[in-house]
Amino acid sequence: MMPLTMMKAGEPNVIRKVGGKEETRRFLENLGFVTGGIVTVVSEIGGNMIVNVKDSRVAIGKDMANKILVG
Amino acid sequence: MSIKIALAGNPNCGKTTLFNALTGSNQFVGNWPGVTVEKKEGRLKGHKDVIIMDLPGIYSLSPYTLEEVVARNYLIGERPDAILNIVDGTNIERNLYLSTQLMELGIPVIMAINMMDIVAKNGDKIHIEKLSQKLGCEVVEISALKGTGIQQAAEKAIAVANKKKNAIPVHKFQAELESVLDSIEDKLGNDVPEEQKRFFAIKLLEKDEKIESQLKRVPDVSEEITLVEREMDDDTESIITNERYTYISSIIGECYTRSKRDKLTVSDKIDQIVTNRFLAIPIFAAVMFLVYYVSVTTVGTWATDWTNDNLFGDGFTFFGIDIPGIPVMIENLLVAIGCADWLQGLIVNGIVAGVGAVLGFVPQMLVLFVFLAFLESCGYMARVAFIMDRIFRKFGLSGKSFIPMLIGTGCGVPGIMASRTIENDRDRKMTIMTTTFIPCSAKLPIIALISGALFGGAAWVAPSAYFVGIAAIICSGIILKKTKIFSGDPAPFVMELPAYHMPTLENILRSMWERGWSFIKKAGTIILLATIVVWFASYFGWVDGQFRLLDTLELDHSVLAALGSSVSWLFAPLGWGNWKSAVAAITGLIAKENVVGTFGILYGFAEVAEDGTEIWGTLAGSMTAVAAYSFLVFNLLCAPCFAAMGAIKREMNNTRWFWYAVGYQTILAYVVALCVYQIGTLITTGTFGFFTFVAFALIIGFIGLLIRPMKEYKTTKSKSVAGAK
């Protein structure tokens, strides 16, 4: 398992775990970041990333992206 | 009897476009009671008895954002006759997540799959019969943008509302979960109507604390929760979320055929350029420059000058016919009907001039709003928030704070209103408090006056004003973040980026008008009232022991002058302790550009140019350059005009917070102006006095606040939804 921030753009990854504060974790889950879901990095600036999850693009800050574990 | 249909869907699913298409101009825009979430209601075109309610865009019926709480309280509490669930066809999986929750409410549901034109263009297929069968509601295909299918969708919603055919959810969770839900439903007993039982059972299992206020009696379900959490090794809320997505994944194959295509969509490709780590900032700077150049310096200025000089000035020629300006027209009318002199003065010099000066900014603002509406609806604004977040985060603000500040360069009122898009309560309050530090277009005449009168029009004065504003925002961010009320980790940045698309002209104009209108309304109410009060205060006063109407040049006998003299000592340490400057600063509270006009009157000119050229000499004689700069800084940073203060009060939605904001702004302005004057005087003349000492003490204190370490405070959980009930 590795944090999402380590992933290269364009490669699909399977979400293993979403960490972080409860409120934000819930919000991410509602947006489709569920265990077993696929997430693809679209672009990245300084750790902040734009990812594709369930056909929608979501921008997430570095601190949050670090808490999404993929593998 | 009227029918209420609620529009529900994810953010960016085209809900507002559909709402506009269904209701046309029959809309009432307001706020949901007690919160600053916009509430839109309208009558369906051609059906007087059908009311369409536009709910805020939400991803879920969970209790984590203000919008979700507002939407679900409405759905549970007011129970609309039908829900029209709008689903973005290009993003169906995620959108169906909300649909599964809407189906559980026990309200008739019609699902409208939107953006079918794009789905068809991509070569994808949605099998609506299958979808209807798997979710348990009727499904129609629409394109809100093109207007196809929307009438049919509305008709269907009316039909199910009339039949009162409540939605019965088809989707099921795994067996263990279902049996637990059954037992919770039994515990609810007769307190909850049969059709709502499943919704409440699920919410109770999810440990949703906010739902308890909706129930007469809260059954104890801790046993069920422990059982499920032990068996499935996760918390109940995540289990339910996962179950919903699992169900959607299991049916999506049958309901949706995706054509073979590139892995990256057009939006992804645009994002790879626009949010590229090297190109993002240059592209952004170019876009901003263009917006600013067109709306502030060229087209906007022409429009504003025309309004000020012609419409509210000397009149203009329209197809060869001379049309007088509005003030002249009104004056002629008043003379013709034989109106009393003082009333004429009040109407022409007070109301028309005051309100007119403010309305003069409307054309410029409208141009700016067109651009902003375009950037917002095409999807770029969301990327701007993302790009700027990295920078703004460093001083405790969110990337989303940038948009209000950008709008604030035009006018603080819509700028403060734009802070609504920031979900996090703390980030939003901080943005509201700091937005007006950026010089708005009404502060430009003050800058022009000071730079012209005392600095010989030096080129550095105007940019320095923006620099002061930006520095004030950055320092305030850093200082406020460390205070108790703003403490805690900033909310992590998570934001959905809508697909890029070409907005319709109608939507752009509508958004422009909504923002512009809120400003015009302000000019017609609060500014109107303030101008009347100030007019009376400046044209009435005691002359030789007699209280009477004053001549224009007798302003120094007025009530306002008396008021100015009584507070002017306050401004002595700032270098401009004469009553005229004090009065000018006070009238600046009505509208900042009034400062120039007031100086004009006080120095004996009935009317001055926008930058006050006539009084440059007199002003230069009455104060030093350092004092003038201190005056400028004070006026830039102190409490904004009444209109903007009104906006702060409304968006803070709390009187105490309003006073915090205005108090903070004024104190900061005072401190900075004092330091500017005292230190400036020390450098230019070498005078060292008591206040020079105070200034140094303040600077040391200020630096101390800036660099002091972050303290740990205990924060209460989920502040952002605290005001929701």
mmCIF file of C-alpha atoms in Angstrom, chain B residues 467-697:
data_model
loop_
_atom_site.group_PDB
_atom_site.id
_atom_site.type_symbol
_atom_site.label_atom_id
_atom_site.label_comp_id
_atom_site.label_asym_id
_atom_site.label_seq_id
_atom_site.Cartn_x
_atom_site.Cartn_y
_atom_site.Cartn_z
ATOM 1 C CA PHE B 467 0.256 45.994 -2.009
ATOM 2 C CA VAL B 468 -1.019 47.314 1.336
ATOM 3 C CA GLY B 469 -4.289 45.459 0.736
ATOM 4 C CA ILE B 470 -2.559 42.184 -0.096
ATOM 5 C CA ALA B 471 -0.173 42.530 2.832
ATOM 6 C CA ALA B 472 -3.144 43.174 5.126
ATOM 7 C CA ILE B 473 -4.799 39.976 3.898
ATOM 8 C CA ILE B 474 -1.670 37.876 4.333
ATOM 9 C CA CYS B 475 -0.857 39.263 7.790
ATOM 10 C CA SER B 476 -4.489 38.955 8.909
ATOM 11 C CA GLY B 477 -4.568 35.361 7.713
ATOM 12 C CA ILE B 478 -1.475 34.501 9.699
ATOM 13 C CA ILE B 479 -2.524 36.400 12.830
ATOM 14 C CA LEU B 480 -6.156 35.292 12.860
ATOM 15 C CA LYS B 481 -5.257 31.662 12.243
ATOM 16 C CA LYS B 482 -3.423 31.705 15.555
ATOM 17 C CA THR B 483 -6.297 33.128 17.556
ATOM 18 C CA LYS B 484 -8.602 30.875 19.462
ATOM 19 C CA ILE B 485 -11.707 31.388 17.356
ATOM 20 C CA PHE B 486 -9.945 30.467 14.115
ATOM 21 C CA SER B 487 -7.709 27.763 15.550
ATOM 22 C CA GLY B 488 -7.452 24.173 14.410
ATOM 23 C CA ASP B 489 -6.254 22.458 11.284
ATOM 24 C CA PRO B 490 -7.531 24.030 8.103
ATOM 25 C CA ALA B 491 -10.065 21.857 6.334
ATOM 26 C CA PRO B 492 -8.304 19.705 3.747
ATOM 27 C CA PHE B 493 -8.902 20.803 0.198
ATOM 28 C CA VAL B 494 -11.361 18.513 -1.555
ATOM 29 C CA MET B 495 -13.386 19.820 -4.446
ATOM 30 C CA GLU B 496 -15.062 18.288 -7.446
ATOM 31 C CA LEU B 497 -13.951 19.824 -10.727
ATOM 32 C CA PRO B 498 -16.809 19.978 -13.200
ATOM 33 C CA ALA B 499 -16.176 18.968 -16.805
ATOM 34 C CA TYR B 500 -15.319 21.935 -19.025
ATOM 35 C CA HIS B 501 -18.229 23.062 -21.130
ATOM 36 C CA MET B 502 -19.459 26.065 -23.053
ATOM 37 C CA PRO B 503 -21.979 27.947 -20.921
ATOM 38 C CA THR B 504 -25.159 29.357 -22.432
ATOM 39 C CA LEU B 505 -25.565 33.086 -22.873
ATOM 40 C CA GLU B 506 -28.758 32.977 -20.862
ATOM 41 C CA ASN B 507 -27.071 31.479 -17.821
ATOM 42 C CA ILE B 508 -24.235 33.979 -17.960
ATOM 43 C CA LEU B 509 -26.561 36.949 -18.204
ATOM 44 C CA ARG B 510 -28.741 35.578 -15.457
ATOM 45 C CA SER B 511 -25.812 35.172 -13.098
ATOM 46 C CA MET B 512 -24.521 38.639 -13.984
ATOM 47 C CA TRP B 513 -27.912 40.133 -13.296
ATOM 48 C CA GLU B 514 -28.421 38.330 -9.991
ATOM 49 C CA ARG B 515 -25.146 39.713 -8.649
ATOM 50 C CA GLY B 516 -25.621 43.165 -10.132
ATOM 51 C CA TRP B 517 -29.167 43.402 -8.859
ATOM 52 C CA SER B 518 -28.191 42.647 -5.296
ATOM 53 C CA PHE B 519 -25.846 45.633 -5.506
ATOM 54 C CA ILE B 520 -28.475 47.901 -7.044
ATOM 55 C CA LYS B 521 -30.932 46.910 -4.338
ATOM 56 C CA LYS B 522 -28.352 47.953 -1.741
ATOM 57 C CA ALA B 523 -27.970 51.321 -3.445
ATOM 58 C CA GLY B 524 -31.727 51.754 -3.300
ATOM 59 C CA THR B 525 -32.068 50.959 0.387
ATOM 60 C CA ILE B 526 -29.135 51.284 2.758
ATOM 61 C CA ILE B 527 -27.196 53.806 0.674
ATOM 62 C CA LEU B 528 -30.323 55.853 0.063
ATOM 63 C CA LEU B 529 -31.008 56.071 3.771
ATOM 64 C CA ALA B 530 -27.404 56.914 4.598
ATOM 65 C CA THR B 531 -27.216 59.672 1.993
ATOM 66 C CA ILE B 532 -30.345 61.278 3.418
ATOM 67 C CA VAL B 533 -28.910 61.239 6.940
ATOM 68 C CA VAL B 534 -25.571 62.646 5.822
ATOM 69 C CA TRP B 535 -27.229 65.281 3.698
ATOM 70 C CA PHE B 536 -29.223 66.536 6.684
ATOM 71 C CA ALA B 537 -26.132 66.437 8.857
ATOM 72 C CA SER B 538 -24.130 68.429 6.354
ATOM 73 C CA TYR B 539 -26.730 70.987 5.299
ATOM 74 C CA PHE B 540 -28.232 71.804 8.666
ATOM 75 C CA GLY B 541 -26.432 73.427 11.523
ATOM 76 C CA TRP B 542 -26.150 76.305 13.941
ATOM 77 C CA VAL B 543 -25.256 79.689 12.554
ATOM 78 C CA ASP B 544 -25.200 82.504 15.160
ATOM 79 C CA GLY B 545 -27.164 80.402 17.583
ATOM 80 C CA GLN B 546 -29.837 79.583 15.067
ATOM 81 C CA PHE B 547 -30.467 76.085 13.675
ATOM 82 C CA ARG B 548 -31.168 76.387 9.975
ATOM 83 C CA LEU B 549 -30.571 75.176 6.447
ATOM 84 C CA LEU B 550 -27.025 76.040 5.381
ATOM 85 C CA ASP B 551 -25.607 77.334 2.194
ATOM 86 C CA THR B 552 -23.219 74.989 0.343
ATOM 87 C CA LEU B 553 -20.200 76.957 1.513
ATOM 88 C CA GLU B 554 -21.249 77.057 5.159
ATOM 89 C CA LEU B 555 -20.521 73.416 5.705
ATOM 90 C CA ASP B 556 -18.181 74.220 8.576
ATOM 91 C CA HIS B 557 -21.229 75.146 10.675
ATOM 92 C CA SER B 558 -23.020 71.886 10.034
ATOM 93 C CA VAL B 559 -23.898 69.080 12.389
ATOM 94 C CA LEU B 560 -21.441 66.928 10.488
ATOM 95 C CA ALA B 561 -18.654 69.428 11.128
ATOM 96 C CA ALA B 562 -19.522 69.444 14.825
ATOM 97 C CA LEU B 563 -19.382 65.670 14.803
ATOM 98 C CA GLY B 564 -16.104 65.717 12.911
ATOM 99 C CA SER B 565 -14.539 68.155 15.383
ATOM 100 C CA SER B 566 -15.619 66.042 18.314
ATOM 101 C CA VAL B 567 -13.888 62.917 16.984
ATOM 102 C CA SER B 568 -10.949 64.497 15.173
ATOM 103 C CA TRP B 569 -8.652 64.157 18.240
ATOM 104 C CA LEU B 570 -8.846 60.431 17.682
ATOM 105 C CA PHE B 571 -7.038 60.845 14.393
ATOM 106 C CA ALA B 572 -4.369 63.241 15.642
ATOM 107 C CA PRO B 573 -1.821 60.449 16.225
ATOM 108 C CA LEU B 574 -2.465 59.415 12.620
ATOM 109 C CA GLY B 575 -1.409 62.842 11.373
ATOM 110 C CA TRP B 576 -4.738 64.142 10.163
ATOM 111 C CA GLY B 577 -6.472 65.353 13.286
ATOM 112 C CA ASN B 578 -8.311 68.203 11.573
ATOM 113 C CA TRP B 579 -12.069 67.934 11.460
ATOM 114 C CA LYS B 580 -12.250 68.085 7.660
ATOM 115 C CA SER B 581 -10.320 64.858 7.194
ATOM 116 C CA ALA B 582 -12.358 63.226 9.953
ATOM 117 C CA VAL B 583 -15.587 64.229 8.225
ATOM 118 C CA ALA B 584 -14.271 62.980 4.883
ATOM 119 C CA ALA B 585 -13.444 59.611 6.419
ATOM 120 C CA ILE B 586 -16.916 59.409 7.965
ATOM 121 C CA THR B 587 -18.679 60.157 4.680
ATOM 122 C CA GLY B 588 -16.447 57.492 3.143
ATOM 123 C CA LEU B 589 -18.463 54.983 5.097
ATOM 124 C CA ILE B 590 -21.448 55.699 2.855
ATOM 125 C CA ALA B 591 -19.454 55.124 -0.291
ATOM 126 C CA LYS B 592 -15.706 55.400 -0.443
ATOM 127 C CA GLU B 593 -15.605 57.782 -3.385
ATOM 128 C CA ASN B 594 -17.540 60.267 -1.232
ATOM 129 C CA VAL B 595 -14.250 61.092 0.494
ATOM 130 C CA VAL B 596 -13.150 63.099 -2.531
ATOM 131 C CA GLY B 597 -16.469 64.907 -2.925
ATOM 132 C CA THR B 598 -16.563 65.788 0.763
ATOM 133 C CA PHE B 599 -13.077 67.279 0.660
ATOM 134 C CA GLY B 600 -14.250 69.292 -2.323
ATOM 135 C CA ILE B 601 -17.211 70.728 -0.443
ATOM 136 C CA LEU B 602 -15.157 71.347 2.708
ATOM 137 C CA TYR B 603 -12.591 73.292 0.739
ATOM 138 C CA GLY B 604 -15.272 75.399 -0.864
ATOM 139 C CA PHE B 605 -15.928 73.791 -4.219
ATOM 140 C CA ALA B 606 -19.505 72.783 -4.910
ATOM 141 C CA GLU B 607 -18.325 70.078 -7.249
ATOM 142 C CA VAL B 608 -14.948 68.530 -8.004
ATOM 143 C CA ALA B 609 -13.646 66.133 -10.628
ATOM 144 C CA GLU B 610 -13.476 62.449 -9.741
ATOM 145 C CA ASP B 611 -9.851 62.733 -8.658
ATOM 146 C CA GLY B 612 -10.435 66.150 -7.054
ATOM 147 C CA THR B 613 -7.893 68.113 -9.171
ATOM 148 C CA GLU B 614 -9.319 71.438 -7.947
ATOM 149 C CA ILE B 615 -8.369 70.837 -4.316
ATOM 150 C CA TRP B 616 -4.927 69.299 -4.797
ATOM 151 C CA GLY B 617 -3.205 72.531 -3.830
ATOM 152 C CA THR B 618 -5.317 73.182 -0.742
ATOM 153 C CA LEU B 619 -5.018 69.616 0.434
ATOM 154 C CA ALA B 620 -1.255 69.617 -0.035
ATOM 155 C CA GLY B 621 -1.113 72.732 2.154
ATOM 156 C CA SER B 622 -3.177 71.180 4.928
ATOM 157 C CA MET B 623 -1.264 67.995 5.600
ATOM 158 C CA THR B 624 2.147 66.444 5.097
ATOM 159 C CA ALA B 625 2.784 63.727 2.542
ATOM 160 C CA VAL B 626 3.237 61.181 5.319
ATOM 161 C CA ALA B 627 -0.059 62.207 6.917
ATOM 162 C CA ALA B 628 -1.794 61.936 3.551
ATOM 163 C CA TYR B 629 -0.453 58.430 3.040
ATOM 164 C CA SER B 630 -1.617 57.507 6.519
ATOM 165 C CA PHE B 631 -5.065 58.892 5.615
ATOM 166 C CA LEU B 632 -5.042 56.794 2.451
ATOM 167 C CA VAL B 633 -4.065 53.618 4.305
ATOM 168 C CA PHE B 634 -6.722 54.203 6.949
ATOM 169 C CA ASN B 635 -9.435 54.618 4.342
ATOM 170 C CA LEU B 636 -8.303 51.561 2.404
ATOM 171 C CA LEU B 637 -8.324 49.229 5.356
ATOM 172 C CA CYS B 638 -10.982 50.503 7.766
ATOM 173 C CA ALA B 639 -14.585 49.320 7.840
ATOM 174 C CA PRO B 640 -15.878 49.302 4.260
ATOM 175 C CA CYS B 641 -18.867 51.277 3.035
ATOM 176 C CA PHE B 642 -22.332 50.656 4.504
ATOM 177 C CA ALA B 643 -23.303 48.499 1.555
ATOM 178 C CA ALA B 644 -20.360 46.175 2.130
ATOM 179 C CA MET B 645 -20.928 46.187 5.885
ATOM 180 C CA GLY B 646 -24.496 45.114 5.183
ATOM 181 C CA ALA B 647 -23.133 42.273 3.066
ATOM 182 C CA ILE B 648 -20.745 41.251 5.857
ATOM 183 C CA LYS B 649 -23.597 41.180 8.334
ATOM 184 C CA ARG B 650 -25.738 39.063 6.036
ATOM 185 C CA GLU B 651 -23.029 36.580 5.151
ATOM 186 C CA MET B 652 -21.763 36.274 8.722
ATOM 187 C CA ASN B 653 -25.380 35.710 9.673
ATOM 188 C CA ASN B 654 -24.475 36.657 13.216
ATOM 189 C CA THR B 655 -24.325 40.113 14.792
ATOM 190 C CA ARG B 656 -21.373 39.338 17.035
ATOM 191 C CA TRP B 657 -19.291 38.119 14.124
ATOM 192 C CA PHE B 658 -20.232 41.219 12.177
ATOM 193 C CA TRP B 659 -18.826 43.422 14.947
ATOM 194 C CA TYR B 660 -15.706 41.249 15.176
ATOM 195 C CA ALA B 661 -15.117 41.753 11.484
ATOM 196 C CA VAL B 662 -15.746 45.487 11.350
ATOM 197 C CA GLY B 663 -13.900 46.050 14.626
ATOM 198 C CA TYR B 664 -10.895 44.092 13.468
ATOM 199 C CA GLN B 665 -10.751 45.983 10.184
ATOM 200 C CA THR B 666 -10.971 49.377 11.859
ATOM 201 C CA ILE B 667 -8.432 48.606 14.563
ATOM 202 C CA LEU B 668 -6.002 47.210 12.007
ATOM 203 C CA ALA B 669 -6.482 50.324 9.848
ATOM 204 C CA TYR B 670 -5.843 52.561 12.838
ATOM 205 C CA VAL B 671 -2.715 50.723 13.897
ATOM 206 C CA VAL B 672 -1.225 50.611 10.414
ATOM 207 C CA ALA B 673 -2.042 54.271 9.717
ATOM 208 C CA LEU B 674 -0.542 55.274 13.059
ATOM 209 C CA CYS B 675 2.669 53.373 12.343
ATOM 210 C CA VAL B 676 2.877 54.827 8.837
ATOM 211 C CA TYR B 677 2.549 58.374 10.134
ATOM 212 C CA GLN B 678 4.767 58.103 13.203
ATOM 213 C CA ILE B 679 7.587 56.146 11.587
ATOM 214 C CA GLY B 680 7.272 58.183 8.394
ATOM 215 C CA THR B 681 7.524 61.425 10.377
ATOM 216 C CA LEU B 682 10.507 60.124 12.307
ATOM 217 C CA ILE B 683 12.299 59.359 9.059
ATOM 218 C CA THR B 684 11.389 62.577 7.248
ATOM 219 C CA THR B 685 11.715 65.085 10.104
ATOM 220 C CA GLY B 686 13.444 63.219 12.892
ATOM 221 C CA THR B 687 10.696 64.051 15.390
ATOM 222 C CA PHE B 688 10.431 61.503 18.169
ATOM 223 C CA GLY B 689 7.433 61.783 20.453
ATOM 224 C CA PHE B 690 5.195 59.730 22.655
ATOM 225 C CA PHE B 691 3.299 58.270 19.699
ATOM 226 C CA THR B 692 6.512 57.320 17.922
ATOM 227 C CA PHE B 693 7.182 55.172 20.939
ATOM 228 C CA VAL B 694 3.634 53.762 20.704
ATOM 229 C CA ALA B 695 4.189 53.000 17.016
ATOM 230 C CA PHE B 696 7.341 51.019 17.766
ATOM 231 C CA ALA B 697 5.547 49.160 20.527
#
